[in-house]
Short mmCIF file of C-alpha atoms in Angstrom, two decimals:
data_model
loop_
_atom_site.label_atom_id
_atom_site.label_comp_id
_atom_site.label_asym_id
_atom_site.label_seq_id
_atom_site.Cartn_x
_atom_site.Cartn_y
_atom_site.Cartn_z
CA MET A 65 114.18 123.55 -54.56
CA LEU A 66 114.27 119.74 -54.46
CA ASP A 67 117.67 118.10 -54.13
CA ALA A 68 118.87 115.53 -56.64
CA ALA A 69 118.01 112.51 -54.49
CA ILE A 70 114.43 113.66 -53.87
CA LYS A 71 113.99 114.51 -57.56
CA THR A 72 115.10 111.04 -58.56
CA GLN A 73 112.73 109.46 -56.05
CA LEU A 74 109.85 111.72 -57.09
CA GLN A 75 110.43 110.96 -60.77
CA SER A 76 110.15 107.24 -60.05
CA TYR A 77 106.78 107.87 -58.36
CA LEU A 78 105.54 110.02 -61.23
CA GLU A 79 106.21 107.15 -63.63
CA LYS A 80 103.24 105.47 -61.93
CA LEU A 81 100.78 108.20 -62.95
CA ASP A 82 97.81 106.46 -64.51
CA SER A 83 96.61 109.44 -66.57
CA PRO A 84 97.70 113.06 -67.18
CA ILE A 85 97.23 115.56 -64.35
CA ASP A 86 97.15 119.35 -64.09
CA LEU A 87 98.80 121.39 -61.34
CA VAL A 88 96.48 124.39 -61.30
CA ALA A 89 98.21 127.30 -59.57
CA THR A 90 96.53 130.38 -58.06
CA LEU A 91 99.46 132.68 -57.33
CA ASP A 92 100.30 136.24 -56.31
CA ASP A 93 103.49 138.28 -56.01
CA SER A 94 104.54 136.96 -52.60
CA PRO A 95 107.80 135.09 -51.89
CA LYS A 96 105.75 132.05 -50.91
CA ALA A 97 104.06 132.08 -54.32
CA ALA A 98 107.48 132.14 -56.01
CA GLU A 99 108.48 129.14 -53.90
CA MET A 100 105.27 127.35 -54.87
CA ARG A 101 105.80 128.09 -58.58
CA GLU A 102 109.35 126.72 -58.36
CA LEU A 103 108.11 123.48 -56.77
CA LEU A 104 105.34 122.98 -59.33
CA THR A 105 107.68 123.74 -62.22
CA GLU A 106 110.11 121.09 -60.98
CA ILE A 107 107.33 118.51 -60.62
CA ALA A 108 106.03 119.21 -64.13
CA SER A 109 109.55 118.84 -65.52
CA LEU A 110 109.84 115.32 -64.14
CA SER A 111 106.92 113.79 -66.06
CA ASP A 112 105.24 114.35 -69.41
CA LYS A 113 101.96 113.47 -67.65
CA ALA A 114 102.16 116.47 -65.28
CA ARG A 115 101.37 119.99 -66.52
CA LEU A 116 101.58 123.33 -64.71
CA VAL A 117 98.59 125.59 -65.36
CA GLU A 118 98.77 129.15 -63.94
CA ASN A 119 95.19 130.29 -64.39
CA GLY A 120 93.70 129.07 -61.14
CA ASP A 121 90.88 130.98 -59.48
CA TYR A 122 90.92 129.42 -56.01
CA HIS A 123 90.01 131.94 -53.31
CA ARG A 124 93.21 131.43 -51.27
CA ARG A 125 96.48 132.78 -52.64
CA PRO A 126 99.00 131.38 -53.05
CA SER A 127 97.64 127.88 -53.56
CA PHE A 128 97.39 125.14 -56.14
CA GLY A 129 95.07 122.29 -56.97
CA VAL A 130 95.65 118.82 -58.35
CA ALA A 131 93.24 117.52 -61.00
CA LYS A 132 92.94 115.14 -63.89
CA ALA A 133 93.86 116.98 -67.07
CA GLY A 134 91.07 119.34 -68.08
CA GLU A 135 89.04 118.87 -64.89
CA ARG A 136 88.49 121.23 -61.96
CA PRO A 137 90.65 120.39 -58.90
CA ARG A 138 89.09 118.77 -55.85
CA ILE A 139 92.38 118.55 -53.92
CA HIS A 140 94.03 121.85 -52.98
CA PHE A 141 97.19 122.92 -51.14
CA ALA A 142 97.17 126.42 -49.66
CA GLY A 143 100.84 126.30 -48.78
CA VAL A 144 103.99 124.61 -50.03
CA PRO A 145 103.60 120.94 -48.99
CA LEU A 146 107.15 120.11 -48.03
CA GLY A 147 108.36 118.67 -44.74
CA HIS A 148 105.88 116.18 -43.32
CA GLU A 149 103.34 117.04 -46.01
CA PHE A 150 105.51 116.10 -49.00
CA THR A 151 104.16 112.55 -48.89
CA SER A 152 100.64 114.01 -48.93
CA LEU A 153 101.49 115.79 -52.18
CA VAL A 154 102.97 112.68 -53.82
CA LEU A 155 99.93 110.58 -52.90
CA ALA A 156 97.58 113.30 -54.18
CA LEU A 157 99.36 113.32 -57.53
CA LEU A 158 99.16 109.53 -57.87
CA GLN A 159 95.59 109.08 -56.65
CA THR A 160 94.24 111.96 -58.73
CA SER A 161 95.70 110.31 -61.82
CA GLY A 162 93.77 107.14 -61.04
CA TYR A 163 96.49 105.18 -59.24
CA PRO A 164 94.58 103.09 -56.66
CA PRO A 165 95.03 103.85 -52.95
CA ARG A 166 96.07 101.05 -50.60
CA LEU A 167 92.59 100.34 -49.29
CA GLU A 168 90.38 97.32 -49.00
CA ALA A 169 87.68 96.99 -51.65
CA GLU A 170 85.07 97.35 -48.91
CA GLU A 171 86.50 100.73 -47.85
CA ILE A 172 86.61 102.03 -51.42
CA ALA A 173 82.99 101.02 -51.94
CA GLN A 174 82.02 102.76 -48.69
CA ILE A 175 83.74 105.98 -49.81
CA LYS A 176 82.14 105.97 -53.24
CA ALA A 177 78.70 105.40 -51.72
CA LEU A 178 78.79 108.61 -49.66
CA SER A 179 76.52 111.30 -51.13
CA GLY A 180 76.12 115.00 -50.46
CA ALA A 181 78.53 117.92 -50.61
CA PHE A 182 81.64 117.69 -48.44
CA ARG A 183 83.99 120.71 -48.41
CA PHE A 184 86.87 120.09 -46.01
CA GLU A 185 89.44 122.61 -44.79
CA THR A 186 92.39 121.35 -42.73
CA PHE A 187 94.69 123.81 -40.97
CA VAL A 188 98.16 122.34 -40.49
CA SER A 189 101.74 123.22 -39.66
CA LEU A 190 104.47 121.65 -41.75
CA SER A 191 106.27 120.52 -38.58
CA CYS A 192 103.20 118.60 -37.37
CA VAL A 193 103.54 114.81 -37.35
CA ASN A 194 99.79 114.32 -36.87
CA CYS A 195 98.59 116.49 -39.75
CA PRO A 196 99.60 114.30 -42.74
CA ASP A 197 97.26 111.49 -41.66
CA VAL A 198 94.29 113.85 -41.87
CA VAL A 199 95.39 115.51 -45.12
CA GLN A 200 96.08 112.18 -46.83
CA ALA A 201 92.80 110.66 -45.68
CA LEU A 202 90.75 113.61 -46.94
CA ASN A 203 92.69 113.75 -50.21
CA THR A 204 91.88 110.08 -50.75
CA LEU A 205 88.18 110.79 -50.24
CA ALA A 206 88.33 113.60 -52.80
CA ALA A 207 90.25 111.48 -55.30
CA LEU A 208 87.67 108.68 -55.12
CA ASN A 209 84.41 110.61 -54.75
CA PRO A 210 83.46 113.81 -56.67
CA ALA A 211 81.25 114.85 -53.75
CA PHE A 212 84.40 115.78 -51.81
CA GLU A 213 86.68 118.80 -52.05
CA THR A 214 89.53 119.37 -49.62
CA VAL A 215 92.29 121.85 -48.92
CA MET A 216 95.42 121.72 -46.77
CA ILE A 217 96.06 125.17 -45.27
CA ASP A 218 99.50 125.97 -43.86
CA GLY A 219 98.51 128.08 -40.85
CA ALA A 220 101.84 129.92 -40.87
CA ASN A 221 100.96 131.35 -44.32
CA PHE A 222 97.39 132.31 -43.44
CA LEU A 223 97.82 133.78 -39.95
CA LYS A 224 94.97 136.25 -40.40
CA GLU A 225 92.54 133.41 -41.06
CA VAL A 226 94.02 131.43 -38.17
CA GLU A 227 93.46 134.36 -35.82
CA GLU A 228 89.96 135.06 -37.10
CA ARG A 229 88.95 131.45 -36.51
CA GLN A 230 90.98 131.38 -33.27
CA ILE A 231 92.82 128.21 -34.28
CA MET A 232 95.44 127.31 -31.67
CA SER A 233 96.15 123.67 -32.43
CA VAL A 234 96.68 121.56 -35.52
CA PRO A 235 95.33 119.73 -37.30
CA THR A 236 92.01 121.59 -37.07
CA ILE A 237 89.38 120.41 -39.53
CA TYR A 238 86.29 122.15 -40.85
CA LEU A 239 83.50 120.58 -42.90
CA ASN A 240 81.32 122.97 -44.90
CA GLY A 241 82.50 125.83 -42.70
CA ALA A 242 81.70 124.16 -39.36
CA PRO A 243 84.20 122.51 -36.94
CA PHE A 244 84.55 118.80 -37.74
CA GLY A 245 87.46 117.64 -35.61
CA ALA A 246 90.87 118.39 -34.14
CA GLY A 247 93.94 116.25 -33.72
CA ARG A 248 95.05 113.16 -35.57
CA MET A 249 92.29 111.38 -37.48
CA GLY A 250 92.74 108.52 -39.89
CA LEU A 251 90.54 107.53 -42.80
CA GLN A 252 88.54 105.00 -40.79
CA GLU A 253 87.75 107.52 -38.08
CA ILE A 254 86.67 110.14 -40.61
CA LEU A 255 84.45 107.62 -42.39
CA GLU A 256 82.81 106.67 -39.11
CA LYS A 257 81.89 110.32 -38.51
CA LEU A 258 80.52 110.71 -42.04
CA ASP A 259 78.79 107.34 -42.25
CA GLY A 260 76.48 107.05 -39.25
CA GLY A 261 76.04 103.31 -39.52
CA ALA A 262 79.72 102.45 -39.82
CA ALA A 263 80.36 102.06 -36.08
CA THR A 264 77.41 99.72 -35.62
CA ARG A 265 78.43 97.58 -38.57
CA ALA A 266 82.01 97.40 -37.28
CA ALA A 267 80.83 96.36 -33.80
CA GLU A 268 78.66 93.60 -35.23
CA LYS A 269 81.52 92.35 -37.36
CA ILE A 270 83.92 92.30 -34.40
CA SER A 271 81.45 90.52 -32.12
CA GLY A 272 81.15 87.74 -34.67
CA LYS A 273 84.83 86.82 -34.51
CA ALA A 274 85.97 83.49 -33.09
CA VAL A 275 87.83 83.21 -29.79
CA PHE A 276 91.47 84.28 -30.16
CA ASP A 277 94.33 82.34 -28.63
CA VAL A 278 95.97 85.67 -27.78
CA LEU A 279 94.04 88.95 -27.76
CA VAL A 280 96.30 91.99 -27.56
CA ILE A 281 94.79 95.27 -26.32
CA GLY A 282 96.86 98.16 -27.70
CA GLY A 283 98.80 98.64 -30.92
CA GLY A 284 101.96 100.45 -29.85
CA PRO A 285 105.49 99.00 -29.72
CA ALA A 286 104.62 96.61 -26.88
CA GLY A 287 101.41 95.38 -28.49
CA SER A 288 103.06 95.01 -31.90
CA ALA A 289 105.90 92.94 -30.48
CA ALA A 290 103.45 90.79 -28.52
CA ALA A 291 101.34 90.14 -31.62
CA ILE A 292 104.33 89.20 -33.76
CA TYR A 293 105.79 86.81 -31.20
CA ALA A 294 102.42 85.14 -30.65
CA ALA A 295 101.73 84.81 -34.39
CA ARG A 296 105.14 83.23 -34.93
CA LYS A 297 104.05 80.50 -32.52
CA GLY A 298 101.16 79.65 -34.84
CA LEU A 299 98.51 81.12 -32.55
CA ALA A 300 95.32 82.92 -33.60
CA VAL A 301 96.08 86.53 -32.69
CA GLY A 302 93.93 89.65 -32.63
CA VAL A 303 94.95 93.24 -31.87
CA LEU A 304 92.35 95.67 -30.57
CA ALA A 305 93.71 99.22 -30.77
CA GLU A 306 92.21 102.62 -30.09
CA ARG A 307 94.87 104.01 -32.43
CA PHE A 308 97.44 101.67 -33.95
CA GLY A 309 100.93 102.95 -33.20
CA GLY A 310 99.85 104.59 -29.96
CA GLN A 311 101.88 107.48 -28.60
CA VAL A 312 104.66 106.72 -31.09
CA GLN A 313 102.43 108.42 -33.66
CA ASP A 314 102.99 111.70 -31.79
CA THR A 315 106.77 111.41 -31.50
CA LEU A 316 108.73 113.62 -33.86
CA SER A 317 112.23 112.18 -33.70
CA ILE A 318 113.43 108.80 -32.42
CA GLU A 319 117.19 108.44 -32.12
CA ASN A 320 117.63 105.72 -29.48
CA LEU A 321 116.03 102.66 -31.11
CA ILE A 322 118.91 100.26 -31.42
CA SER A 323 120.16 99.65 -35.01
CA ILE A 324 118.02 102.52 -36.36
CA LYS A 325 120.07 105.72 -36.24
CA GLU A 326 117.08 108.02 -36.63
CA THR A 327 113.42 107.76 -37.54
CA GLU A 328 110.12 109.54 -36.97
CA GLY A 329 107.22 108.22 -34.96
CA PRO A 330 104.68 107.92 -37.79
CA HIS A 331 107.22 106.05 -39.93
CA LEU A 332 107.92 103.61 -37.09
CA ALA A 333 104.19 103.15 -36.46
CA ALA A 334 103.60 102.36 -40.13
CA ALA A 335 106.48 99.86 -40.10
CA LEU A 336 105.09 98.20 -36.98
CA GLU A 337 101.66 97.82 -38.56
CA GLU A 338 103.12 96.43 -41.79
CA HIS A 339 105.18 93.90 -39.82
CA VAL A 340 102.19 92.81 -37.73
CA ARG A 341 99.91 92.47 -40.76
CA GLY A 342 102.60 90.41 -42.46
CA TYR A 343 101.86 87.64 -39.98
CA GLY A 344 98.14 87.60 -40.70
CA VAL A 345 97.20 89.17 -37.37
CA ASP A 346 93.62 90.43 -37.18
CA ILE A 347 93.95 94.17 -36.47
CA MET A 348 90.81 95.92 -35.20
CA ASN A 349 91.72 99.61 -35.20
CA LEU A 350 89.81 102.58 -33.72
CA GLN A 351 88.27 100.36 -31.07
CA LYS A 352 88.52 101.38 -27.41
CA ALA A 353 88.39 98.68 -24.75
CA VAL A 354 86.19 99.64 -21.79
CA ARG A 355 85.73 96.40 -19.84
CA LEU A 356 87.72 93.26 -19.06
CA ALA A 357 85.96 90.26 -17.55
CA PRO A 358 87.66 87.01 -16.43
CA GLY A 359 86.31 83.87 -18.04
CA GLU A 360 83.87 81.82 -16.03
CA ASN A 361 85.13 78.43 -14.88
CA GLY A 362 88.38 78.90 -16.77
CA GLY A 363 86.64 79.93 -19.98
CA PRO A 364 87.77 82.65 -22.40
CA ILE A 365 88.46 86.15 -21.10
CA GLU A 366 85.99 88.73 -22.40
CA VAL A 367 86.76 92.25 -23.60
CA ARG A 368 84.03 94.79 -24.37
CA THR A 369 84.56 97.89 -26.52
CA ALA A 370 83.06 101.38 -26.39
CA SER A 371 81.18 100.59 -29.61
CA GLY A 372 79.41 97.68 -27.90
CA ALA A 373 81.43 94.88 -29.49
CA THR A 374 82.50 91.84 -27.49
CA LEU A 375 85.69 89.85 -28.06
CA LYS A 376 87.07 86.77 -26.34
CA GLY A 377 90.58 85.46 -25.87
CA LYS A 378 92.05 82.39 -24.24
CA SER A 379 94.73 84.80 -23.05
CA VAL A 380 94.94 88.58 -23.09
CA ILE A 381 97.93 90.94 -23.26
CA LEU A 382 97.29 94.51 -22.10
CA SER A 383 99.53 97.08 -23.80
CA THR A 384 97.41 100.20 -23.64
CA GLY A 385 100.33 102.62 -23.22
CA ALA A 386 100.10 106.08 -21.70
CA ARG A 387 98.91 109.61 -22.48
CA TRP A 388 100.07 113.13 -21.68
CA ARG A 389 99.64 114.05 -18.02
CA GLU A 390 97.45 117.10 -17.45
CA MET A 391 98.05 119.82 -14.85
CA LYS A 392 94.50 119.47 -13.46
CA THR A 393 94.38 123.19 -12.69
CA PRO A 394 91.38 125.49 -13.17
CA GLY A 395 91.10 126.68 -16.77
CA GLU A 396 93.21 123.91 -18.34
CA ALA A 397 90.31 121.89 -19.72
CA GLU A 398 88.36 125.01 -20.72
CA TYR A 399 91.23 126.35 -22.83
CA ARG A 400 92.58 123.10 -24.23
CA ALA A 401 93.26 123.66 -27.96
CA ARG A 402 92.56 127.35 -27.34
CA GLY A 403 96.02 128.15 -26.03
CA VAL A 404 96.70 125.10 -23.85
CA ALA A 405 98.64 122.58 -25.93
CA TYR A 406 100.61 119.38 -25.46
CA CYS A 407 102.60 119.10 -28.70
CA PRO A 408 105.11 121.93 -29.32
CA HIS A 409 106.17 120.46 -32.66
CA CYS A 410 102.62 120.50 -33.97
CA ASP A 411 101.21 123.69 -32.51
CA GLY A 412 104.31 125.82 -32.02
CA PRO A 413 104.16 127.55 -35.44
CA LEU A 414 100.72 128.95 -34.57
CA PHE A 415 102.31 131.02 -31.77
CA LYS A 416 104.90 132.79 -33.90
CA GLY A 417 105.98 136.04 -32.28
CA LYS A 418 103.91 135.44 -29.12
CA ARG A 419 104.70 134.78 -25.46
CA VAL A 420 104.28 131.22 -24.23
CA ALA A 421 104.99 129.08 -21.20
CA VAL A 422 106.28 125.53 -20.96
CA ILE A 423 105.28 123.55 -17.86
CA GLY A 424 107.88 120.96 -16.86
CA GLY A 425 111.66 120.88 -16.55
CA GLY A 426 112.38 117.33 -17.67
CA ASN A 427 113.77 116.39 -21.07
CA SER A 428 110.42 116.92 -22.80
CA GLY A 429 109.88 120.33 -21.25
CA VAL A 430 113.37 121.64 -21.95
CA GLU A 431 113.32 120.30 -25.52
CA ALA A 432 109.97 122.02 -26.03
CA ALA A 433 111.34 125.32 -24.71
CA ILE A 434 114.37 125.08 -27.01
CA ASP A 435 112.21 124.36 -30.07
CA LEU A 436 109.70 127.09 -29.27
CA ALA A 437 112.42 129.69 -28.65
CA GLY A 438 113.15 129.69 -32.37
CA ILE A 439 109.53 130.53 -33.20
CA VAL A 440 107.94 132.61 -30.45
CA ALA A 441 108.87 135.96 -28.91
CA HIS A 442 109.57 134.62 -25.42
CA VAL A 443 109.36 131.35 -23.48
CA VAL A 444 108.88 131.03 -19.73
CA LEU A 445 109.69 127.54 -18.43
CA LEU A 446 108.13 126.66 -15.06
CA GLU A 447 109.67 123.84 -13.01
CA PHE A 448 107.98 122.60 -9.84
CA GLY A 449 111.22 121.49 -8.19
CA GLU A 450 114.39 123.31 -7.22
CA ALA A 451 116.35 122.11 -10.25
CA LEU A 452 115.70 121.15 -13.87
CA ARG A 453 115.70 117.40 -14.48
CA ALA A 454 116.68 117.45 -18.16
CA ASP A 455 119.95 116.07 -19.47
CA ALA A 456 122.95 118.37 -19.03
CA VAL A 457 123.40 118.92 -22.77
CA LEU A 458 119.82 120.18 -23.04
CA GLN A 459 120.21 122.47 -20.03
CA ARG A 460 123.32 124.03 -21.55
CA LYS A 461 121.48 124.70 -24.80
CA LEU A 462 118.54 126.20 -22.92
CA ALA A 463 120.82 128.51 -20.91
CA SER A 464 122.29 129.88 -24.14
CA LEU A 465 118.93 131.20 -25.39
CA ALA A 466 118.27 134.89 -24.74
CA ASN A 467 114.48 134.68 -25.05
CA VAL A 468 113.95 131.97 -22.42
CA THR A 469 113.26 132.55 -18.73
CA VAL A 470 113.39 129.65 -16.26
CA LEU A 471 111.32 129.78 -13.06
CA LYS A 472 112.09 127.07 -10.50
CA MET A 473 110.03 126.13 -7.47
CA ALA A 474 106.97 127.34 -9.39
CA GLN A 475 103.59 125.66 -8.98
CA THR A 476 100.99 126.44 -11.64
CA ARG A 477 97.69 127.41 -10.05
CA GLU A 478 95.31 128.55 -12.78
CA VAL A 479 95.03 129.12 -16.52
CA HIS A 480 93.43 132.45 -17.40
CA GLY A 481 91.52 133.36 -20.55
CA ASP A 482 89.00 135.80 -21.98
CA GLY A 483 86.41 133.14 -22.77
CA GLN A 484 87.89 132.49 -26.20
CA LYS A 485 91.62 131.97 -25.73
CA VAL A 486 94.40 131.87 -23.14
CA THR A 487 95.59 135.19 -21.74
CA GLY A 488 97.93 134.00 -18.99
CA LEU A 489 98.51 131.80 -15.98
CA SER A 490 99.01 132.17 -12.22
CA TYR A 491 101.72 130.36 -10.29
CA THR A 492 102.87 130.20 -6.70
CA ASP A 493 106.51 130.72 -5.74
CA ARG A 494 107.03 127.67 -3.53
CA VAL A 495 109.80 129.42 -1.57
CA SER A 496 108.07 132.72 -0.73
CA GLY A 497 104.49 131.55 -1.09
CA GLU A 498 103.68 134.56 -3.26
CA LEU A 499 101.16 134.28 -6.09
CA HIS A 500 102.27 135.68 -9.48
CA ARG A 501 100.55 136.12 -12.83
CA LEU A 502 102.16 135.80 -16.27
CA ASP A 503 100.55 137.34 -19.36
CA LEU A 504 100.79 134.71 -22.08
CA GLU A 505 99.11 133.54 -25.25
CA GLY A 506 100.08 129.86 -25.11
CA ILE A 507 100.84 127.16 -22.53
CA PHE A 508 102.60 123.90 -23.46
CA VAL A 509 102.21 121.16 -20.85
CA GLN A 510 105.12 118.71 -20.63
CA ILE A 511 104.89 117.00 -17.23
CA GLY A 512 105.06 113.33 -18.02
CA LEU A 513 102.65 110.51 -18.77
CA LEU A 514 99.64 108.73 -17.27
CA PRO A 515 98.93 105.04 -17.96
CA ASN A 516 95.76 104.27 -19.92
CA THR A 517 94.33 102.00 -17.25
CA ASP A 518 91.28 103.82 -15.88
CA TRP A 519 89.00 101.14 -17.31
CA LEU A 520 90.82 98.42 -15.32
CA LYS A 521 90.51 99.90 -11.81
CA GLU A 522 87.97 97.39 -10.55
CA THR A 523 89.39 94.42 -12.47
CA LEU A 524 93.03 93.80 -11.60
CA ALA A 525 95.81 95.10 -9.36
CA LEU A 526 97.13 98.58 -10.13
CA SER A 527 99.90 100.54 -8.45
CA SER A 528 99.34 103.86 -6.68
CA ALA A 529 100.34 105.52 -9.97
CA GLY A 530 97.68 103.57 -11.86
CA GLU A 531 100.16 101.21 -13.55
CA ILE A 532 99.28 97.53 -14.05
CA VAL A 533 101.19 95.46 -11.51
CA ILE A 534 103.11 92.65 -13.23
CA ASP A 535 105.69 90.07 -12.22
CA HIS A 536 108.95 89.26 -13.99
CA LYS A 537 107.04 87.34 -16.67
CA GLY A 538 104.48 90.04 -17.38
CA GLN A 539 101.71 88.20 -15.49
CA THR A 540 99.02 90.40 -13.92
CA SER A 541 96.88 89.56 -10.88
CA LEU A 542 94.40 87.78 -13.20
CA PRO A 543 95.33 84.33 -14.57
CA GLY A 544 95.78 84.42 -18.34
CA VAL A 545 96.02 88.21 -18.45
CA PHE A 546 99.46 89.65 -19.12
CA ALA A 547 100.65 93.23 -19.63
CA ALA A 548 103.56 95.09 -21.19
CA GLY A 549 104.85 98.56 -21.96
CA ASP A 550 104.17 102.02 -20.54
CA CYS A 551 100.93 100.97 -18.84
CA THR A 552 102.79 98.65 -16.43
CA THR A 553 105.05 98.93 -13.39
CA THR A 554 108.10 98.22 -15.56
CA PRO A 555 110.49 101.17 -15.04
CA TYR A 556 111.97 103.35 -17.79
CA LYS A 557 109.27 104.06 -20.34
CA GLN A 558 111.19 103.60 -23.59
CA ILE A 559 110.22 102.17 -26.98
CA VAL A 560 112.94 99.54 -26.96
CA ILE A 561 111.93 98.41 -23.46
CA ALA A 562 108.26 98.25 -24.43
CA MET A 563 109.11 96.04 -27.41
CA GLY A 564 111.10 93.65 -25.22
CA GLU A 565 108.36 93.55 -22.58
CA GLY A 566 105.76 92.86 -25.27
CA ALA A 567 107.76 89.92 -26.57
CA LYS A 568 108.20 88.61 -23.02
CA ALA A 569 104.50 88.88 -22.24
CA SER A 570 103.68 87.02 -25.45
CA LEU A 571 106.05 84.18 -24.65
CA SER A 572 104.53 84.01 -21.17
CA ALA A 573 101.04 83.82 -22.68
CA PHE A 574 102.21 81.00 -24.96
CA ASP A 575 103.62 79.15 -21.96
CA TYR A 576 100.34 79.72 -20.09
CA LEU A 577 98.30 78.25 -22.96
CA ILE A 578 100.53 75.19 -23.21
CA ARG A 579 100.32 74.48 -19.47
CA LYS A 580 96.58 75.04 -19.50
CA GLY A 581 96.20 72.75 -22.46
CA GLY A 582 94.67 75.49 -24.65
#
């Protein structure tokens, strides 16, 4: 099952096992169980500290648990954790054996102090780039604290359960049988939900920080580049990020970052964070900025967060990025995550054999239709204009697919549902003016991006599209406040451009501080 290169790499990881572990399998006669047995047998063959035990009694079949030798598993995998979840498996093996996770001592103490009974279930798809963060975070909790038990459930293998619970997006997380969360969640965010006082303590800690020379708002490619360039100048730098990595975290494949032939968004985000931390930058993650106030009489600029914390910077660089644009049609918000989705890579496997629509004929929309065509029964792509806007190579591929229908000059009017899930959509033919209805079970929205600048509307100059207006140096309409990346008027929203703009804004901030004498 595993090729020679992966086996060699896995064997090197297994050499780090701190104590013997059991792979406790609960199998049946299905092909997926045979695949799972093959994987577990290969793992056990690579280390004398790993043992396969086939007497599991977990209620989901096929599945397996990871436990210290002789103990009952607290970490379970109901599915074969390959693809994006392979790293989750490797970390589970190591951490269960006692190998320490890469956490601060304060975080480990916080985890071990949690009391109660926490039984987590996480529904995933193996093509989802957001799911591993959740699975790995919950596995870490279970490895460190006996009060936790967690299971990764591959939705494609447990479709009956997915349908019964009406799960239409991943990751979907349950705690003790009740909904806990949906979408990407890291360890810190999960801890904040479990530990009621965590947010208050974090806000107090942040408010106590000294004034930064450069305060960067946003932790994507632009913010990371800005932080690195400022730190290299010897400045005191802080990064306030709602989610470090930004939208890159949701990008499956990146093939146009110069000198890197191919990578995945989460890998790039992790590399960015490691690079930034290497310069001693103070990263304050999971903190949303909600207010920007110019300094009085030339004093420090103030930034307030949703948690109530207050930060100050002699200069500020805004790199808040962008988010998926919504259709803003009736029914969209009501059925979000109940048939309306924005990530075909993540949620596509949940619509196997069903009829879906893709809204948008640009590169993202056409790529989504191509990917979904290999999973679902039929795809209808709706384009507002008279022609698709995707690259020619993508349009040729799309035209070759028998189970894809393209509707041009189509304006989506309403999302329909039965109160629980999507049942279809209505659209207007912009040529004839006729209203049509499509019976569907899923709708994937791919119509571009919106800048994350709503909180700045009354503070500095924005364009009609909501982008921060900047000059050729990245300067905004407020002295000492600079901006970079997808949230600005800079054209061509690309990772490589955002990185360059972040560096430029940082150098401009440095120049500003020198001229100001700060």
